[in-house]
Amino acid sequence: MYSHHPLFRWLIGYEAKRKRAFAKAPESPLKRYLAHPLPSPDMPLDQIKILSVDFETTGLNAVNDKLLSVGCVEISEQQIALNTCYHKIINTPDDLVPENVIIHQITDDQKARGALLKEVLDDLLNALAGKVMLVHFARIERQFFHQACLEVYGIAAPIAMIDTLAIAKRKLDKRDVAYDPSELRLSNLRHAHQLPQYSAHNALNDAIATAELLLAQLSKMPNNIKLKDILL
Amino acid sequence: MEHELTEINTFLHTIPPFDQLTIEIIAQLTKAITINYLRKESHLPPKGCDEKTLYIIRKGALAYSSLQGELLGKYGEGDICSVFIFPDQIDEIKVHAEEDTLLYCLPFLAFSNITANFNNVIRFFENSAEERLNTQMTQLNEDAILSSSLMDTSVSQFCHGPVATIESYCTIQQAAIKMTELSFSCLVVIEADKPVGIITDKDIRRRCVAKGLSFNQPVSDIMTKDMLTLNENDRAYDALMLMTGKRIHHLPVTQNGKLTAMVTITDLMNNEGQNAINITNMIRRASNLDELKVISALLPKLQVKMAKLGTTADHIGKSISAITAALTIRLIEMAEEKYGPAPAPWAWLAAGSQARQEQFAHSDQDNAIIYSDDVITEDKPWFKHVATFVSDGLATCGFIYCPGDIMATNTQWCQPQSTWHQYFDQWVTKPRPQALLNSSVFFDLVTIYGDNSLIDQVREKLLQKTKGNSLFLAHLSRNALMLKPPLGFFRDFVLISNGKNKASLDLKHNGIAPIVDLARIYALAEGIAATNTIERLKLASGTPSLTKASAANLIDAYEFLGILRMNHQATKIQAGEAPDNYLAPKNISKLEREHLKDAFKVIKTMQDNRQTTL
């Protein structure tokens, strides 16, 4: 496959996109994010700084639905540093749908006291600079992040991503045995790795839960793996 | 942010000593944590953790061992590995992950800064096992006072009048003479019928004799002025708190402003023993075996009541032993009515826990008879009859026959003094391990009834032979060291030295008995006649066999184990089950586990010392 060729990656990879976006972007927190080189895919994983991120949203459609809250925590040298924990609720204009409140446990009241989307996105970009974003099930975070950047700064920002769901899926696919897609849910994967069950689901707890899952997954892999081995 | 990291905060908050912190402080600790994932077999510290760090196991298991590979303990979920905050331990101990482990790493510096105002919490880690145990025992003793029945009784129940007084112009010597005559340890000093101060034994010692003050000085020179007084209607509990808080032993009690009585701290503390005294009196008045049987059925209830009142195990042991002694004496009196008076001087002896005054309700009988060498063959059946009558009587009252047949009914243990001399002589001068194991119970022997001098003479000779007798002590020690305390706990199991798990903790054989055995060895090595374990340890304290600090540590460990046993048995008895010594780890709180581990450590240290002196 050409896509795995180093030159090909160089041309269309996130680093190339970042440089192009940096050139275009007006002065903003987004530009400052773009000023930091993203980690090279050839770097050993244990030297890479990772930001584990989770979004709570009002739905699955990035265009119509809204970002409700953002939680993140840093992993460096394979350690999750709780002093980097970040969690903010966003004051979106829409009213919340009762069914969703049960899942994300964010009430209208809390939302009303929340921060502006721009403020939260600035923080997120600041934390993400020079790091790889870790999520569980990349589609949601990728699309909502993309949409939010367009909305706030008018231009999209390339990100380097790793996805604990994708890592688990790749492993299950390799086994060539049918499996239930629910096995790929964050809580089920954590259970399979004998990690403790977290009962409260908010963006920060899920970001930590995802980070712990990644550490558990990495412990089953060779010591010398590189970013490109698990990069999305 | 609300709910932030609540889950981790809650987890930390259940783990001693963090349970003593406020949730705000816990939240700060959480922020200082880094989470690590250790794969199985990897060693601590994890990469990147170079500074002193507390490791809290969130999921998984760690094992720590000596450099030689001897397993020293394990950590499971919710345990804290504090090995790495002691630079001197790091070089002697290896820690590795026994399973894949999710670890919360809390830098000790950050921890100390955040908890700077919580001395107990920092001390929990920095103190040695011995120091922690001592803190715990001090706390328990205070709690014992708190939970006592004194809460709903007034001082008037305990005080006694009239008050002994002395005029302030009287000399210190006159005060001392008056105190001696009255056998009081304190006098209230009055001036024109009004109390102006108080003088105690201690004042005479500290402020007169020790200072070289003439005893012809007036008592007013050494009395305590600003004397506190109690009102008759004050709660006994408050009185006790006041007295313990201010370290006062005597307080005058007033009624309508007039001095009427005195109360001493001992009056208040002894209150809990009242029931035991009542039972003893009932036994003395009992006229037949059926009555004794009814009375002895009260014993388990008494044990429960005393445990609930928060008395020490030592106190219960002494009360129960005293009651058993009274019961035995009453039975002997009944036997004498039936078979006539003894043909010659003799004594009924108790061995084992009763002799040590450490008996709990309805334990086995361990007894023997010693009689004068003058007894002629025709008179010997009398002893057999009495022995049978008494031990049957004890059995009827709930004290089962000794499974090892250490009983006065066994001819081997119903012998003239000369034979007892021979027995001990053989055990001591030609010790054989098995024989010594079987007879160790006889090294704790007291007279319950009859002529004390018979066994006292035997003991005196015995102690002369045991004191400093290294061969005998080595044999005794070897036996004693066979019972080892466990390493600690792992999840809901007891972890024993070979790394295996046991479902329950045998408090008696793995905790209490090893200390009893050690105390016996110290006593025999130093020629100490006492049989009670705590007394033996106190008397051996500061001798070549036992340092003062070690004695104090062993006493703390012994008392702590005793309290656990007492509470466990109380729960069992209340549930209508037979009291035993087996504790299921799931019924032992996290904090109690920590203290048990400390107690085990104290025992192990002392056993190891004994081992090296062999």
PDB file of C-alpha atoms in Angstrom, chain B residues 77-249:
ATOM      1  CA  GLU B  77      -6.444  -3.562  45.849  1.00  0.00           C
ATOM      2  CA  GLY B  78      -6.682  -0.658  48.250  1.00  0.00           C
ATOM      3  CA  ASP B  79      -3.347  -1.411  49.926  1.00  0.00           C
ATOM      4  CA  ILE B  80      -0.569   1.137  50.083  1.00  0.00           C
ATOM      5  CA  CYS B  81       3.011   0.138  49.397  1.00  0.00           C
ATOM      6  CA  SER B  82       5.097   2.536  51.462  1.00  0.00           C
ATOM      7  CA  VAL B  83       8.414   0.729  51.091  1.00  0.00           C
ATOM      8  CA  PHE B  84       9.823   3.373  48.768  1.00  0.00           C
ATOM      9  CA  ILE B  85       9.594   6.232  51.210  1.00  0.00           C
ATOM     10  CA  PHE B  86      12.304   4.633  53.352  1.00  0.00           C
ATOM     11  CA  PRO B  87      15.672   4.997  51.643  1.00  0.00           C
ATOM     12  CA  ASP B  88      17.209   2.326  53.885  1.00  0.00           C
ATOM     13  CA  GLN B  89      14.544  -0.225  52.991  1.00  0.00           C
ATOM     14  CA  ILE B  90      14.821   0.199  49.251  1.00  0.00           C
ATOM     15  CA  ASP B  91      18.166  -1.545  49.228  1.00  0.00           C
ATOM     16  CA  GLU B  92      16.877  -4.498  51.237  1.00  0.00           C
ATOM     17  CA  ILE B  93      13.528  -5.122  49.633  1.00  0.00           C
ATOM     18  CA  LYS B  94      12.343  -5.986  46.151  1.00  0.00           C
ATOM     19  CA  VAL B  95       8.822  -5.258  45.006  1.00  0.00           C
ATOM     20  CA  HIS B  96       7.308  -6.646  41.844  1.00  0.00           C
ATOM     21  CA  ALA B  97       3.912  -6.866  40.216  1.00  0.00           C
ATOM     22  CA  GLU B  98       2.361 -10.287  40.718  1.00  0.00           C
ATOM     23  CA  GLU B  99      -0.416  -9.439  38.300  1.00  0.00           C
ATOM     24  CA  ASP B 100      -0.928  -6.660  35.774  1.00  0.00           C
ATOM     25  CA  THR B 101      -1.389  -3.736  38.107  1.00  0.00           C
ATOM     26  CA  LEU B 102      -3.001  -0.337  37.880  1.00  0.00           C
ATOM     27  CA  LEU B 103      -1.065   1.792  40.311  1.00  0.00           C
ATOM     28  CA  TYR B 104      -1.688   5.251  41.733  1.00  0.00           C
ATOM     29  CA  CYS B 105       1.660   6.881  42.409  1.00  0.00           C
ATOM     30  CA  LEU B 106       1.610   9.619  45.027  1.00  0.00           C
ATOM     31  CA  PRO B 107       4.907  11.486  45.530  1.00  0.00           C
ATOM     32  CA  PHE B 108       5.637  11.536  49.233  1.00  0.00           C
ATOM     33  CA  LEU B 109       6.771  15.157  49.207  1.00  0.00           C
ATOM     34  CA  ALA B 110       3.472  16.335  47.739  1.00  0.00           C
ATOM     35  CA  PHE B 111       1.625  14.070  50.165  1.00  0.00           C
ATOM     36  CA  SER B 112       3.495  15.512  53.162  1.00  0.00           C
ATOM     37  CA  ASN B 113       2.846  19.085  52.045  1.00  0.00           C
ATOM     38  CA  ILE B 114      -0.849  18.540  51.484  1.00  0.00           C
ATOM     39  CA  THR B 115      -1.404  16.665  54.749  1.00  0.00           C
ATOM     40  CA  ALA B 116       0.964  18.845  56.793  1.00  0.00           C
ATOM     41  CA  ASN B 117      -1.791  19.599  59.309  1.00  0.00           C
ATOM     42  CA  PHE B 118      -2.705  15.959  59.844  1.00  0.00           C
ATOM     43  CA  ASN B 119       0.044  14.593  62.051  1.00  0.00           C
ATOM     44  CA  ASN B 120      -1.569  11.203  62.494  1.00  0.00           C
ATOM     45  CA  VAL B 121      -1.688  10.625  58.771  1.00  0.00           C
ATOM     46  CA  ILE B 122       1.966  11.342  58.136  1.00  0.00           C
ATOM     47  CA  ARG B 123       2.964   9.422  61.239  1.00  0.00           C
ATOM     48  CA  PHE B 124       1.061   6.438  59.912  1.00  0.00           C
ATOM     49  CA  PHE B 125       3.729   6.072  57.251  1.00  0.00           C
ATOM     50  CA  GLU B 126       6.759   7.414  59.008  1.00  0.00           C
ATOM     51  CA  ASN B 127       6.321   5.524  62.271  1.00  0.00           C
ATOM     52  CA  SER B 128       7.573   2.013  62.761  1.00  0.00           C
ATOM     53  CA  ALA B 129       5.209  -0.902  63.270  1.00  0.00           C
ATOM     54  CA  GLU B 130       5.934  -0.654  66.978  1.00  0.00           C
ATOM     55  CA  GLU B 131       5.129   3.038  67.180  1.00  0.00           C
ATOM     56  CA  ARG B 132       1.892   2.623  65.245  1.00  0.00           C
ATOM     57  CA  LEU B 133       0.795  -0.201  67.497  1.00  0.00           C
ATOM     58  CA  ASN B 134       1.517   1.859  70.555  1.00  0.00           C
ATOM     59  CA  THR B 135      -0.518   4.785  69.224  1.00  0.00           C
ATOM     60  CA  GLN B 136      -3.369   2.416  68.506  1.00  0.00           C
ATOM     61  CA  MET B 137      -3.300   0.891  71.993  1.00  0.00           C
ATOM     62  CA  THR B 138      -3.301   4.326  73.609  1.00  0.00           C
ATOM     63  CA  GLN B 139      -6.301   5.202  71.478  1.00  0.00           C
ATOM     64  CA  LEU B 140      -8.074   1.949  72.335  1.00  0.00           C
ATOM     65  CA  ASN B 141      -7.500   2.467  76.020  1.00  0.00           C
ATOM     66  CA  GLU B 142      -8.996   5.923  75.753  1.00  0.00           C
ATOM     67  CA  ASP B 143     -11.939   4.535  73.818  1.00  0.00           C
ATOM     68  CA  ALA B 144     -12.415   1.892  76.503  1.00  0.00           C
ATOM     69  CA  ILE B 145     -12.946   4.673  78.969  1.00  0.00           C
ATOM     70  CA  LEU B 146     -15.232   6.545  76.605  1.00  0.00           C
ATOM     71  CA  SER B 147     -17.501   3.649  75.868  1.00  0.00           C
ATOM     72  CA  SER B 148     -17.859   2.594  79.450  1.00  0.00           C
ATOM     73  CA  SER B 149     -21.105   2.655  81.329  1.00  0.00           C
ATOM     74  CA  LEU B 150     -19.931   5.666  83.255  1.00  0.00           C
ATOM     75  CA  MET B 151     -21.893   7.796  80.821  1.00  0.00           C
ATOM     76  CA  ASP B 152     -25.125   7.380  82.698  1.00  0.00           C
ATOM     77  CA  THR B 153     -23.959   7.153  86.283  1.00  0.00           C
ATOM     78  CA  SER B 154     -23.362  10.010  88.674  1.00  0.00           C
ATOM     79  CA  VAL B 155     -20.269  10.542  90.763  1.00  0.00           C
ATOM     80  CA  SER B 156     -22.279   9.816  93.913  1.00  0.00           C
ATOM     81  CA  GLN B 157     -22.274   6.137  92.937  1.00  0.00           C
ATOM     82  CA  PHE B 158     -18.514   5.947  93.235  1.00  0.00           C
ATOM     83  CA  CYS B 159     -17.368   8.409  95.828  1.00  0.00           C
ATOM     84  CA  HIS B 160     -16.829   7.507  99.432  1.00  0.00           C
ATOM     85  CA  GLY B 161     -16.975   9.649 102.513  1.00  0.00           C
ATOM     86  CA  PRO B 162     -16.275  11.008 104.940  1.00  0.00           C
ATOM     87  CA  VAL B 163     -13.315  12.898 103.611  1.00  0.00           C
ATOM     88  CA  ALA B 164     -10.086  12.661 105.549  1.00  0.00           C
ATOM     89  CA  THR B 165      -8.841  16.168 106.234  1.00  0.00           C
ATOM     90  CA  ILE B 166      -5.851  17.837 107.796  1.00  0.00           C
ATOM     91  CA  GLU B 167      -5.342  21.393 109.016  1.00  0.00           C
ATOM     92  CA  SER B 168      -3.032  23.431 106.840  1.00  0.00           C
ATOM     93  CA  TYR B 169      -0.629  24.176 109.699  1.00  0.00           C
ATOM     94  CA  CYS B 170       0.058  20.451 110.364  1.00  0.00           C
ATOM     95  CA  THR B 171       3.440  19.160 109.273  1.00  0.00           C
ATOM     96  CA  ILE B 172       4.082  16.992 106.274  1.00  0.00           C
ATOM     97  CA  GLN B 173       5.075  14.202 108.634  1.00  0.00           C
ATOM     98  CA  GLN B 174       1.768  14.443 110.483  1.00  0.00           C
ATOM     99  CA  ALA B 175       0.001  14.214 107.157  1.00  0.00           C
ATOM    100  CA  ALA B 176       2.040  11.143 106.206  1.00  0.00           C
ATOM    101  CA  ILE B 177       1.256   9.504 109.570  1.00  0.00           C
ATOM    102  CA  LYS B 178      -2.448  10.199 109.190  1.00  0.00           C
ATOM    103  CA  MET B 179      -2.459   8.834 105.652  1.00  0.00           C
ATOM    104  CA  THR B 180      -0.667   5.696 106.771  1.00  0.00           C
ATOM    105  CA  GLU B 181      -3.064   5.153 109.688  1.00  0.00           C
ATOM    106  CA  LEU B 182      -6.108   5.571 107.507  1.00  0.00           C
ATOM    107  CA  SER B 183      -4.412   3.876 104.537  1.00  0.00           C
ATOM    108  CA  PHE B 184      -5.500   6.791 102.398  1.00  0.00           C
ATOM    109  CA  SER B 185      -3.382   8.099  99.622  1.00  0.00           C
ATOM    110  CA  CYS B 186      -4.730  11.613  99.929  1.00  0.00           C
ATOM    111  CA  LEU B 187      -5.997  14.210 102.395  1.00  0.00           C
ATOM    112  CA  VAL B 188      -7.935  17.403 101.888  1.00  0.00           C
ATOM    113  CA  VAL B 189      -6.224  20.358 103.530  1.00  0.00           C
ATOM    114  CA  ILE B 190      -8.574  22.656 105.425  1.00  0.00           C
ATOM    115  CA  GLU B 191      -8.376  26.054 107.017  1.00  0.00           C
ATOM    116  CA  ALA B 192     -11.234  27.046 109.315  1.00  0.00           C
ATOM    117  CA  ASP B 193     -13.320  24.172 107.996  1.00  0.00           C
ATOM    118  CA  LYS B 194     -12.920  25.302 104.425  1.00  0.00           C
ATOM    119  CA  PRO B 195     -10.985  23.197 101.909  1.00  0.00           C
ATOM    120  CA  VAL B 196      -7.940  25.070 100.640  1.00  0.00           C
ATOM    121  CA  GLY B 197      -6.007  22.330  98.923  1.00  0.00           C
ATOM    122  CA  ILE B 198      -5.200  18.674  98.614  1.00  0.00           C
ATOM    123  CA  ILE B 199      -2.139  16.603  99.467  1.00  0.00           C
ATOM    124  CA  THR B 200      -1.349  13.176  98.065  1.00  0.00           C
ATOM    125  CA  ASP B 201       1.321  10.499  98.363  1.00  0.00           C
ATOM    126  CA  LYS B 202       2.780  11.853  95.173  1.00  0.00           C
ATOM    127  CA  ASP B 203       3.115  15.378  96.555  1.00  0.00           C
ATOM    128  CA  ILE B 204       5.066  14.044  99.514  1.00  0.00           C
ATOM    129  CA  ARG B 205       7.316  12.110  97.180  1.00  0.00           C
ATOM    130  CA  ARG B 206       7.801  14.809  94.572  1.00  0.00           C
ATOM    131  CA  ARG B 207       7.604  18.075  96.416  1.00  0.00           C
ATOM    132  CA  CYS B 208       9.073  17.032  99.769  1.00  0.00           C
ATOM    133  CA  VAL B 209      11.292  13.927  99.732  1.00  0.00           C
ATOM    134  CA  ALA B 210      12.674  14.387  96.223  1.00  0.00           C
ATOM    135  CA  LYS B 211      13.330  18.086  96.848  1.00  0.00           C
ATOM    136  CA  GLY B 212      14.949  17.455 100.207  1.00  0.00           C
ATOM    137  CA  LEU B 213      12.298  19.569 101.963  1.00  0.00           C
ATOM    138  CA  SER B 214      12.023  19.051 105.709  1.00  0.00           C
ATOM    139  CA  PHE B 215       9.014  17.022 106.694  1.00  0.00           C
ATOM    140  CA  ASN B 216       8.470  19.451 109.528  1.00  0.00           C
ATOM    141  CA  GLN B 217       7.260  22.064 107.061  1.00  0.00           C
ATOM    142  CA  PRO B 218       3.515  22.663 107.043  1.00  0.00           C
ATOM    143  CA  VAL B 219       1.477  20.692 104.530  1.00  0.00           C
ATOM    144  CA  SER B 220       0.396  23.954 102.955  1.00  0.00           C
ATOM    145  CA  ASP B 221       3.913  24.172 101.459  1.00  0.00           C
ATOM    146  CA  ILE B 222       3.457  21.140  99.260  1.00  0.00           C
ATOM    147  CA  MET B 223      -0.311  20.901  98.812  1.00  0.00           C
ATOM    148  CA  THR B 224      -1.979  21.485  95.485  1.00  0.00           C
ATOM    149  CA  LYS B 225      -3.916  24.738  95.706  1.00  0.00           C
ATOM    150  CA  ASP B 226      -6.654  25.645  93.230  1.00  0.00           C
ATOM    151  CA  MET B 227      -8.114  22.265  93.919  1.00  0.00           C
ATOM    152  CA  LEU B 228     -10.754  21.110  91.498  1.00  0.00           C
ATOM    153  CA  THR B 229     -13.950  19.701  92.978  1.00  0.00           C
ATOM    154  CA  LEU B 230     -16.811  17.698  91.603  1.00  0.00           C
ATOM    155  CA  ASN B 231     -20.477  17.914  92.358  1.00  0.00           C
ATOM    156  CA  GLU B 232     -22.164  14.731  93.515  1.00  0.00           C
ATOM    157  CA  ASN B 233     -24.511  14.919  90.561  1.00  0.00           C
ATOM    158  CA  ASP B 234     -21.785  15.236  87.930  1.00  0.00           C
ATOM    159  CA  ARG B 235     -21.597  12.381  85.497  1.00  0.00           C
ATOM    160  CA  ALA B 236     -19.006   9.787  86.452  1.00  0.00           C
ATOM    161  CA  TYR B 237     -17.851   9.878  82.847  1.00  0.00           C
ATOM    162  CA  ASP B 238     -17.094  13.603  82.982  1.00  0.00           C
ATOM    163  CA  ALA B 239     -15.258  13.084  86.238  1.00  0.00           C
ATOM    164  CA  LEU B 240     -13.113  10.412  84.668  1.00  0.00           C
ATOM    165  CA  MET B 241     -12.397  12.603  81.639  1.00  0.00           C
ATOM    166  CA  LEU B 242     -11.452  15.503  83.881  1.00  0.00           C
ATOM    167  CA  MET B 243      -9.163  13.297  85.932  1.00  0.00           C
ATOM    168  CA  THR B 244      -7.477  11.572  83.021  1.00  0.00           C
ATOM    169  CA  GLY B 245      -7.182  14.851  81.154  1.00  0.00           C
ATOM    170  CA  LYS B 246      -5.532  16.661  84.028  1.00  0.00           C
ATOM    171  CA  ARG B 247      -3.726  13.584  85.307  1.00  0.00           C
ATOM    172  CA  ILE B 248      -5.378  13.834  88.711  1.00  0.00           C
ATOM    173  CA  HIS B 249      -6.014  10.698  90.745  1.00  0.00           C
TER     174      HIS B 249
END
